[in-house]
PDB file of C-alpha atoms and ligand atoms in Angstrom:
ATOM      1  CA  MET A   1      -0.005   0.000  -0.018  1.00  0.00           C
ATOM      2  CA  LEU A   2       1.130   3.499  -0.803  1.00  0.00           C
ATOM      3  CA  ILE A   3       0.923   5.834   2.175  1.00  0.00           C
ATOM      4  CA  GLU A   4       1.327   9.573   1.567  1.00  0.00           C
ATOM      5  CA  ALA A   5       1.214  12.804   3.520  1.00  0.00           C
ATOM      6  CA  GLU A   6       0.662  16.053   1.598  1.00  0.00           C
ATOM      7  CA  GLY A   7       1.620  19.128   3.547  1.00  0.00           C
ATOM      8  CA  ILE A   8       0.280  17.872   6.877  1.00  0.00           C
ATOM      9  CA  ALA A   9       0.416  20.137   9.899  1.00  0.00           C
ATOM     10  CA  VAL A  10      -0.340  19.350  13.496  1.00  0.00           C
ATOM     11  CA  ALA A  11      -0.321  21.571  16.583  1.00  0.00           C
ATOM     12  CA  ILE A  12      -0.386  20.094  20.073  1.00  0.00           C
ATOM     13  CA  GLY A  13      -1.474  22.345  22.885  1.00  0.00           C
ATOM     14  CA  GLY A  14      -1.355  25.340  20.531  1.00  0.00           C
ATOM     15  CA  ARG A  15       2.287  24.651  19.586  1.00  0.00           C
ATOM     16  CA  PRO A  16       3.066  23.633  16.015  1.00  0.00           C
ATOM     17  CA  VAL A  17       4.729  20.181  15.958  1.00  0.00           C
ATOM     18  CA  LEU A  18       4.483  19.382  12.250  1.00  0.00           C
ATOM     19  CA  ASP A  19       4.302  22.112   9.658  1.00  0.00           C
ATOM     20  CA  GLY A  20       3.808  21.033   6.059  1.00  0.00           C
ATOM     21  CA  GLU A  21       5.317  17.539   5.868  1.00  0.00           C
ATOM     22  CA  PHE A  22       5.303  15.733   2.542  1.00  0.00           C
ATOM     23  CA  VAL A  23       6.062  12.006   2.807  1.00  0.00           C
ATOM     24  CA  HIS A  24       5.763   9.316   0.201  1.00  0.00           C
ATOM     25  CA  CYS A  25       5.989   5.717   1.514  1.00  0.00           C
ATOM     26  CA  GLU A  26       5.986   3.055  -1.140  1.00  0.00           C
ATOM     27  CA  PRO A  27       5.369  -0.688  -0.948  1.00  0.00           C
ATOM     28  CA  GLY A  28       8.602  -2.646  -0.946  1.00  0.00           C
ATOM     29  CA  THR A  29      10.409   0.268   0.670  1.00  0.00           C
ATOM     30  CA  MET A  30      11.432   1.051   4.213  1.00  0.00           C
ATOM     31  CA  THR A  31      11.007   4.761   4.873  1.00  0.00           C
ATOM     32  CA  ALA A  32      12.826   6.358   7.805  1.00  0.00           C
ATOM     33  CA  LEU A  33      11.277   9.348   9.572  1.00  0.00           C
ATOM     34  CA  VAL A  34      14.378  11.066  10.935  1.00  0.00           C
ATOM     35  CA  GLY A  35      15.019  13.941  13.298  1.00  0.00           C
ATOM     36  CA  PRO A  36      16.285  14.787  16.768  1.00  0.00           C
ATOM     37  CA  SER A  37      14.278  13.936  19.877  1.00  0.00           C
ATOM     38  CA  GLY A  38      11.114  16.066  20.026  1.00  0.00           C
ATOM     39  CA  SER A  39      11.161  16.902  16.321  1.00  0.00           C
ATOM     40  CA  GLY A  40       7.825  15.139  15.704  1.00  0.00           C
ATOM     41  CA  LYS A  41       8.812  11.659  14.407  1.00  0.00           C
ATOM     42  CA  THR A  42       6.234   9.869  16.577  1.00  0.00           C
ATOM     43  CA  THR A  43       3.558  12.441  15.751  1.00  0.00           C
ATOM     44  CA  LEU A  44       4.144  12.082  12.030  1.00  0.00           C
ATOM     45  CA  LEU A  45       4.097   8.241  12.295  1.00  0.00           C
ATOM     46  CA  HIS A  46       0.787   8.441  14.162  1.00  0.00           C
ATOM     47  CA  CYS A  47      -0.689  10.742  11.502  1.00  0.00           C
ATOM     48  CA  LEU A  48       0.343   8.389   8.720  1.00  0.00           C
ATOM     49  CA  GLY A  49      -1.178   5.456  10.645  1.00  0.00           C
ATOM     50  CA  LEU A  50      -4.460   7.362  11.083  1.00  0.00           C
ATOM     51  CA  LEU A  51      -4.009   7.311  14.862  1.00  0.00           C
ATOM     52  CA  LEU A  52      -3.881  11.086  15.085  1.00  0.00           C
ATOM     53  CA  PRO A  53      -5.900  13.632  13.027  1.00  0.00           C
ATOM     54  CA  VAL A  54      -4.125  16.404  11.127  1.00  0.00           C
ATOM     55  CA  ASP A  55      -4.990  20.114  11.320  1.00  0.00           C
ATOM     56  CA  ARG A  56      -4.035  20.813   7.699  1.00  0.00           C
ATOM     57  CA  GLY A  57      -3.001  18.832   4.626  1.00  0.00           C
ATOM     58  CA  ARG A  58      -3.999  15.370   3.481  1.00  0.00           C
ATOM     59  CA  VAL A  59      -3.220  11.722   4.203  1.00  0.00           C
ATOM     60  CA  LEU A  60      -3.652   9.335   1.273  1.00  0.00           C
ATOM     61  CA  ILE A  61      -3.749   5.554   1.088  1.00  0.00           C
ATOM     62  CA  ASP A  62      -3.215   4.165  -2.459  1.00  0.00           C
ATOM     63  CA  GLY A  63      -4.031   7.658  -3.733  1.00  0.00           C
ATOM     64  CA  LYS A  64      -7.325   7.878  -1.887  1.00  0.00           C
ATOM     65  CA  ASP A  65      -7.820  10.778   0.487  1.00  0.00           C
ATOM     66  CA  VAL A  66      -8.444   9.346   3.974  1.00  0.00           C
ATOM     67  CA  THR A  67      -7.816  12.531   5.935  1.00  0.00           C
ATOM     68  CA  THR A  68     -11.368  12.745   7.180  1.00  0.00           C
ATOM     69  CA  CYS A  69     -12.500   9.151   6.760  1.00  0.00           C
ATOM     70  CA  GLY A  70     -14.788   7.834   9.486  1.00  0.00           C
ATOM     71  CA  SER A  71     -13.865   5.614  12.430  1.00  0.00           C
ATOM     72  CA  ALA A  72     -15.239   2.478  10.780  1.00  0.00           C
ATOM     73  CA  ALA A  73     -12.895   2.926   7.777  1.00  0.00           C
ATOM     74  CA  ARG A  74      -9.969   3.631  10.095  1.00  0.00           C
ATOM     75  CA  ARG A  75     -10.671   0.510  12.157  1.00  0.00           C
ATOM     76  CA  ARG A  76     -10.857  -1.517   8.951  1.00  0.00           C
ATOM     77  CA  PHE A  77      -7.470  -0.199   7.922  1.00  0.00           C
ATOM     78  CA  TRP A  78      -5.961  -1.055  11.323  1.00  0.00           C
ATOM     79  CA  ARG A  79      -7.581  -4.479  11.440  1.00  0.00           C
ATOM     80  CA  ASP A  80      -6.998  -5.670   7.875  1.00  0.00           C
ATOM     81  CA  HIS A  81      -3.931  -3.871   6.590  1.00  0.00           C
ATOM     82  CA  ALA A  82      -1.774  -2.304   9.292  1.00  0.00           C
ATOM     83  CA  ALA A  83       0.507  -3.477  12.060  1.00  0.00           C
ATOM     84  CA  PHE A  84       1.889  -1.152  14.731  1.00  0.00           C
ATOM     85  CA  VAL A  85       5.084  -1.559  16.713  1.00  0.00           C
ATOM     86  CA  LEU A  86       4.832   1.439  18.945  1.00  0.00           C
ATOM     87  CA  GLN A  87       6.728   2.691  21.956  1.00  0.00           C
ATOM     88  CA  ASP A  88       3.877   2.110  24.327  1.00  0.00           C
ATOM     89  CA  TYR A  89       3.776  -1.413  22.880  1.00  0.00           C
ATOM     90  CA  GLY A  90      -0.009  -2.003  22.667  1.00  0.00           C
ATOM     91  CA  ILE A  91       0.614  -5.181  24.617  1.00  0.00           C
ATOM     92  CA  MET A  92      -2.117  -6.699  26.796  1.00  0.00           C
ATOM     93  CA  ASP A  93      -0.294  -7.487  30.015  1.00  0.00           C
ATOM     94  CA  ASP A  94      -2.899  -9.859  31.414  1.00  0.00           C
ATOM     95  CA  GLU A  95      -2.902 -12.020  28.319  1.00  0.00           C
ATOM     96  CA  SER A  96      -0.435 -14.683  27.287  1.00  0.00           C
ATOM     97  CA  VAL A  97       2.446 -14.080  24.910  1.00  0.00           C
ATOM     98  CA  ALA A  98       0.639 -16.354  22.417  1.00  0.00           C
ATOM     99  CA  PHE A  99      -2.593 -14.338  22.559  1.00  0.00           C
ATOM    100  CA  ASN A 100      -0.660 -11.108  22.140  1.00  0.00           C
ATOM    101  CA  VAL A 101       0.850 -12.479  18.905  1.00  0.00           C
ATOM    102  CA  THR A 102      -2.109 -14.204  17.323  1.00  0.00           C
ATOM    103  CA  MET A 103      -4.851 -12.003  18.881  1.00  0.00           C
ATOM    104  CA  ARG A 104      -7.100 -15.034  18.785  1.00  0.00           C
ATOM    105  CA  SER A 105      -8.467 -17.184  21.627  1.00  0.00           C
ATOM    106  CA  SER A 106     -10.857 -20.088  21.705  1.00  0.00           C
ATOM    107  CA  PRO A 107     -14.478 -19.133  22.273  1.00  0.00           C
ATOM    108  CA  LEU A 108     -14.655 -21.460  25.327  1.00  0.00           C
ATOM    109  CA  GLY A 109     -11.580 -20.460  27.211  1.00  0.00           C
ATOM    110  CA  ARG A 110      -8.642 -18.163  27.407  1.00  0.00           C
ATOM    111  CA  ARG A 111      -6.375 -20.485  25.431  1.00  0.00           C
ATOM    112  CA  ALA A 112      -4.781 -18.703  22.499  1.00  0.00           C
ATOM    113  CA  THR A 113      -5.446 -20.228  19.117  1.00  0.00           C
ATOM    114  CA  GLY A 114      -4.283 -19.497  15.597  1.00  0.00           C
ATOM    115  CA  ASP A 115      -1.556 -21.056  13.489  1.00  0.00           C
ATOM    116  CA  GLY A 116       0.699 -22.824  16.004  1.00  0.00           C
ATOM    117  CA  ARG A 117       3.552 -23.352  13.568  1.00  0.00           C
ATOM    118  CA  ARG A 118       3.628 -19.788  12.484  1.00  0.00           C
ATOM    119  CA  LEU A 119       3.430 -18.660  16.137  1.00  0.00           C
ATOM    120  CA  ALA A 120       6.435 -20.807  17.073  1.00  0.00           C
ATOM    121  CA  GLN A 121       8.316 -19.470  14.057  1.00  0.00           C
ATOM    122  CA  VAL A 122       7.771 -15.780  14.839  1.00  0.00           C
ATOM    123  CA  LEU A 123       8.626 -16.301  18.528  1.00  0.00           C
ATOM    124  CA  GLU A 124      11.869 -17.936  17.381  1.00  0.00           C
ATOM    125  CA  GLN A 125      12.592 -15.040  15.013  1.00  0.00           C
ATOM    126  CA  THR A 126      12.071 -12.490  17.769  1.00  0.00           C
ATOM    127  CA  GLY A 127      14.024 -14.307  20.471  1.00  0.00           C
ATOM    128  CA  LEU A 128      10.904 -15.286  22.436  1.00  0.00           C
ATOM    129  CA  ALA A 129      10.931 -19.035  21.680  1.00  0.00           C
ATOM    130  CA  GLY A 130       9.134 -21.200  24.167  1.00  0.00           C
ATOM    131  CA  ARG A 131       7.509 -18.333  26.013  1.00  0.00           C
ATOM    132  CA  GLN A 132       4.026 -18.495  24.448  1.00  0.00           C
ATOM    133  CA  ASP A 133       2.230 -19.454  27.654  1.00  0.00           C
ATOM    134  CA  GLU A 134       3.761 -16.761  29.874  1.00  0.00           C
ATOM    135  CA  ALA A 135       1.740 -13.692  30.759  1.00  0.00           C
ATOM    136  CA  ALA A 136       2.957 -10.687  28.786  1.00  0.00           C
ATOM    137  CA  SER A 137       3.373  -8.846  32.113  1.00  0.00           C
ATOM    138  CA  HIS A 138       6.421 -11.085  32.813  1.00  0.00           C
ATOM    139  CA  LEU A 139       8.328  -9.584  29.924  1.00  0.00           C
ATOM    140  CA  SER A 140      10.847  -6.765  30.154  1.00  0.00           C
ATOM    141  CA  GLY A 141      10.447  -3.553  28.136  1.00  0.00           C
ATOM    142  CA  GLY A 142      12.704  -4.777  25.353  1.00  0.00           C
ATOM    143  CA  GLU A 143      10.946  -8.146  25.269  1.00  0.00           C
ATOM    144  CA  LYS A 144       7.557  -6.484  25.020  1.00  0.00           C
ATOM    145  CA  GLN A 145       8.766  -4.511  22.061  1.00  0.00           C
ATOM    146  CA  ARG A 146       9.911  -7.742  20.436  1.00  0.00           C
ATOM    147  CA  LEU A 147       6.470  -9.183  21.261  1.00  0.00           C
ATOM    148  CA  ALA A 148       4.855  -6.289  19.345  1.00  0.00           C
ATOM    149  CA  LEU A 149       7.223  -7.105  16.511  1.00  0.00           C
ATOM    150  CA  ALA A 150       6.215 -10.795  16.644  1.00  0.00           C
ATOM    151  CA  ARG A 151       2.588  -9.725  16.317  1.00  0.00           C
ATOM    152  CA  ALA A 152       3.410  -7.583  13.280  1.00  0.00           C
ATOM    153  CA  ILE A 153       5.234 -10.504  11.597  1.00  0.00           C
ATOM    154  CA  TYR A 154       2.472 -12.961  12.406  1.00  0.00           C
ATOM    155  CA  LYS A 155      -0.163 -10.619  10.946  1.00  0.00           C
ATOM    156  CA  ARG A 156       1.601 -10.252   7.593  1.00  0.00           C
ATOM    157  CA  ALA A 157       0.173  -6.728   7.386  1.00  0.00           C
ATOM    158  CA  ALA A 158       0.636  -4.717   4.196  1.00  0.00           C
ATOM    159  CA  VAL A 159       1.801  -1.649   6.088  1.00  0.00           C
ATOM    160  CA  VAL A 160       3.960  -1.698   9.204  1.00  0.00           C
ATOM    161  CA  PHE A 161       4.343   1.403  11.404  1.00  0.00           C
ATOM    162  CA  VAL A 162       7.300   1.256  13.720  1.00  0.00           C
ATOM    163  CA  ASP A 163       8.407   3.720  16.385  1.00  0.00           C
ATOM    164  CA  GLU A 164      12.079   3.650  17.444  1.00  0.00           C
ATOM    165  CA  PRO A 165      12.330  -0.164  17.196  1.00  0.00           C
ATOM    166  CA  THR A 166      15.943  -0.398  18.253  1.00  0.00           C
ATOM    167  CA  ALA A 167      15.955   2.166  21.065  1.00  0.00           C
ATOM    168  CA  SER A 168      15.888  -0.295  23.954  1.00  0.00           C
ATOM    169  CA  LEU A 169      17.746  -3.239  22.339  1.00  0.00           C
ATOM    170  CA  ASP A 170      21.270  -4.556  22.720  1.00  0.00           C
ATOM    171  CA  ALA A 171      23.544  -4.684  19.691  1.00  0.00           C
ATOM    172  CA  ALA A 172      22.731  -8.322  18.731  1.00  0.00           C
ATOM    173  CA  ASN A 173      18.988  -7.793  18.848  1.00  0.00           C
ATOM    174  CA  ARG A 174      19.265  -4.433  17.080  1.00  0.00           C
ATOM    175  CA  MET A 175      20.789  -6.040  14.028  1.00  0.00           C
ATOM    176  CA  LYS A 176      18.191  -8.828  14.152  1.00  0.00           C
ATOM    177  CA  VAL A 177      15.348  -6.307  14.231  1.00  0.00           C
ATOM    178  CA  ILE A 178      16.864  -4.208  11.446  1.00  0.00           C
ATOM    179  CA  ASP A 179      17.175  -7.380   9.322  1.00  0.00           C
ATOM    180  CA  LEU A 180      13.576  -8.363  10.027  1.00  0.00           C
ATOM    181  CA  PHE A 181      12.200  -5.003   8.874  1.00  0.00           C
ATOM    182  CA  THR A 182      14.457  -5.042   5.829  1.00  0.00           C
ATOM    183  CA  GLU A 183      12.964  -8.426   4.991  1.00  0.00           C
ATOM    184  CA  PHE A 184       9.425  -7.047   5.486  1.00  0.00           C
ATOM    185  CA  ALA A 185      10.121  -4.395   2.899  1.00  0.00           C
ATOM    186  CA  ALA A 186      11.829  -6.880   0.564  1.00  0.00           C
ATOM    187  CA  ASN A 187       8.579  -8.890   0.687  1.00  0.00           C
ATOM    188  CA  GLY A 188       6.711  -5.925  -0.751  1.00  0.00           C
ATOM    189  CA  ARG A 189       5.374  -4.369   2.432  1.00  0.00           C
ATOM    190  CA  THR A 190       5.331  -0.676   3.177  1.00  0.00           C
ATOM    191  CA  VAL A 191       7.520  -0.154   6.242  1.00  0.00           C
ATOM    192  CA  ILE A 192       7.557   3.259   7.992  1.00  0.00           C
ATOM    193  CA  VAL A 193      10.016   3.669  10.802  1.00  0.00           C
ATOM    194  CA  SER A 194      10.581   6.557  13.176  1.00  0.00           C
ATOM    195  CA  THR A 195      14.208   6.339  14.260  1.00  0.00           C
ATOM    196  CA  HIS A 196      17.414   8.120  15.063  1.00  0.00           C
ATOM    197  CA  ASP A 197      19.453   4.937  14.966  1.00  0.00           C
ATOM    198  CA  PHE A 198      22.161   5.387  12.341  1.00  0.00           C
ATOM    199  CA  GLU A 199      22.217   1.714  11.274  1.00  0.00           C
ATOM    200  CA  MET A 200      18.440   1.594  11.038  1.00  0.00           C
ATOM    201  CA  ILE A 201      18.491   4.741   8.860  1.00  0.00           C
ATOM    202  CA  GLU A 202      21.221   3.165   6.664  1.00  0.00           C
ATOM    203  CA  ALA A 203      18.960   0.148   6.105  1.00  0.00           C
ATOM    204  CA  CYS A 204      16.085   2.337   4.890  1.00  0.00           C
ATOM    205  CA  GLY A 205      15.635   2.986   1.162  1.00  0.00           C
ATOM    206  CA  VAL A 206      14.171   6.431   1.754  1.00  0.00           C
ATOM    207  CA  ARG A 207      14.931   8.915   4.437  1.00  0.00           C
ATOM    208  CA  HIS A 208      12.536  11.746   5.390  1.00  0.00           C
ATOM    209  CA  GLU A 209      13.975  14.469   7.598  1.00  0.00           C
ATOM    210  CA  ILE A 210      11.249  16.124   9.694  1.00  0.00           C
ATOM    211  CA  GLY A 211      10.945  19.838   9.055  1.00  0.00           C
ATOM    212  CA  SER A 212      13.287  19.660   6.095  1.00  0.00           C
ATOM    213  CA  GLY A 213      10.942  21.798   4.021  1.00  0.00           C
ATOM    214  CA  ARG A 214       8.348  20.894   1.524  1.00  0.00           C
ATOM    215  CA  ILE A 215      10.022  17.875   0.055  1.00  0.00           C
ATOM    216  CA  SER A 216       7.973  16.066  -2.538  1.00  0.00           C
ATOM    217  CA  ASN A 217      10.959  13.970  -3.650  1.00  0.00           C
ATOM    218  CA  PRO A 218      12.653  12.663  -0.508  1.00  0.00           C
ATOM    219  CA  THR A 219      16.336  11.786  -0.657  1.00  0.00           C
ATOM    220  CA  ARG A 220      16.995   8.302  -1.895  1.00  0.00           C
ATOM    221  CA  ALA A 221      19.490   6.854   0.566  1.00  0.00           C
ATOM    222  CA  GLN A 222      22.480   5.101  -0.974  1.00  0.00           C
ATOM    223  CA  PRO A 223      22.811   1.666   0.671  1.00  0.00           C
ATOM    224  CA  GLY A 224      26.097   1.539   2.555  1.00  0.00           C
ATOM    225  CA  HIS A 225      26.847   5.161   1.721  1.00  0.00           C
ATOM    226  CA  GLN A 226      28.180   7.209   4.622  1.00  0.00           C
ATOM    227  CA  ARG A 227      26.417  10.477   5.197  1.00  0.00           C
TER     228      ARG A 227
HETATM  229  N1  ADP B   1       0.323  14.322  23.878  1.00  0.00           N
HETATM  230  C1  ADP B   1       1.184  15.358  23.838  1.00  0.00           C
HETATM  231  N2  ADP B   1       1.002  16.411  24.685  1.00  0.00           N
HETATM  232  C2  ADP B   1       1.811  17.474  24.633  1.00  0.00           C
HETATM  233  N3  ADP B   1       2.886  17.584  23.820  1.00  0.00           N
HETATM  234  C3  ADP B   1       3.129  16.554  22.997  1.00  0.00           C
HETATM  235  C4  ADP B   1       2.263  15.375  22.974  1.00  0.00           C
HETATM  236  N4  ADP B   1       2.763  14.554  22.016  1.00  0.00           N
HETATM  237  C5  ADP B   1       3.867  15.154  21.525  1.00  0.00           C
HETATM  238  N5  ADP B   1       4.058  16.338  22.092  1.00  0.00           N
HETATM  239  C6  ADP B   1       5.158  17.301  21.746  1.00  0.00           C
HETATM  240  O1  ADP B   1       5.321  17.345  20.347  1.00  0.00           O
HETATM  241  C7  ADP B   1       6.687  17.381  20.004  1.00  0.00           C
HETATM  242  C8  ADP B   1       7.030  16.242  19.099  1.00  0.00           C
HETATM  243  O2  ADP B   1       6.883  15.025  19.816  1.00  0.00           O
HETATM  244  P1  ADP B   1       7.192  13.592  19.201  1.00  0.00           P
HETATM  245  O3  ADP B   1       6.400  13.430  17.960  1.00  0.00           O
HETATM  246  O4  ADP B   1       6.981  12.577  20.257  1.00  0.00           O
HETATM  247  O5  ADP B   1       8.760  13.748  18.823  1.00  0.00           O
HETATM  248  P2  ADP B   1       9.854  12.637  18.556  1.00  0.00           P
HETATM  249  O6  ADP B   1       9.144  11.335  18.342  1.00  0.00           O
HETATM  250  O7  ADP B   1      10.607  13.098  17.331  1.00  0.00           O
HETATM  251  O8  ADP B   1      10.721  12.616  19.762  1.00  0.00           O
HETATM  252  C9  ADP B   1       7.481  17.361  21.313  1.00  0.00           C
HETATM  253  O9  ADP B   1       7.818  18.685  21.633  1.00  0.00           O
HETATM  254  C10 ADP B   1       6.468  16.817  22.335  1.00  0.00           C
HETATM  255  O10 ADP B   1       6.722  17.343  23.580  1.00  0.00           O
HETATM  256 MG1   MG B   2       9.226   9.525  19.307  1.00  0.00          MG
END
């Protein structure tokens, strides 16, 4: 899915946070939203994911203006097409790791259901192998973030919104996570990442600097090229 912002502006508490951002996020590409802390990366990510309304400008999905679409259409987008790996995780602490990944339980009990093989595979990929029956509340901050990632992989969503995925990870897991998102994009998904991690930015095909002016043609990053 093609996700675009056309000149979007957002003020929070009367203070302008975004002012005329143009972003173009293509399928098969990982787009980095880049800027210093407080520059509005998370805000822009939330606008693109239809989690936050804009004050000005337009958000488009596959060329269709969804800036003022209703809550039913937004929910459909979240349910059927999008996965979110956000800083506040969106993890249900009282539920098992397995339920948090598959988001399905049996009608008669609290046992998580879904595709067991795929569940085991994504837990393995995210370093959470064997932990499906634990309550999510047992996990550390970094593990919860990997759990959100496991959910996104399991869902095979067309668009993946990711907020600072490597911020609380050690070096080994950072590289693993960067590789996973690179693979998402290589599989044709639209991956949008807010980050100030140099290696994560390097892995992105397109880099959008917040507040860099009215860019309609964002810089194409050169893989491996030092900036
Ligand atoms: N809910 C909020 N209430 C008040 N200010 C906010 C809120 N969300 C974001 N901001 C402000 O908007 C600016 C951009 O925030 P954010 O998008 O989180 O930046 P980044 O992700 O780049 O660190 C910051 O100055 C932040 O304090
Ligand atoms: Mg942020």
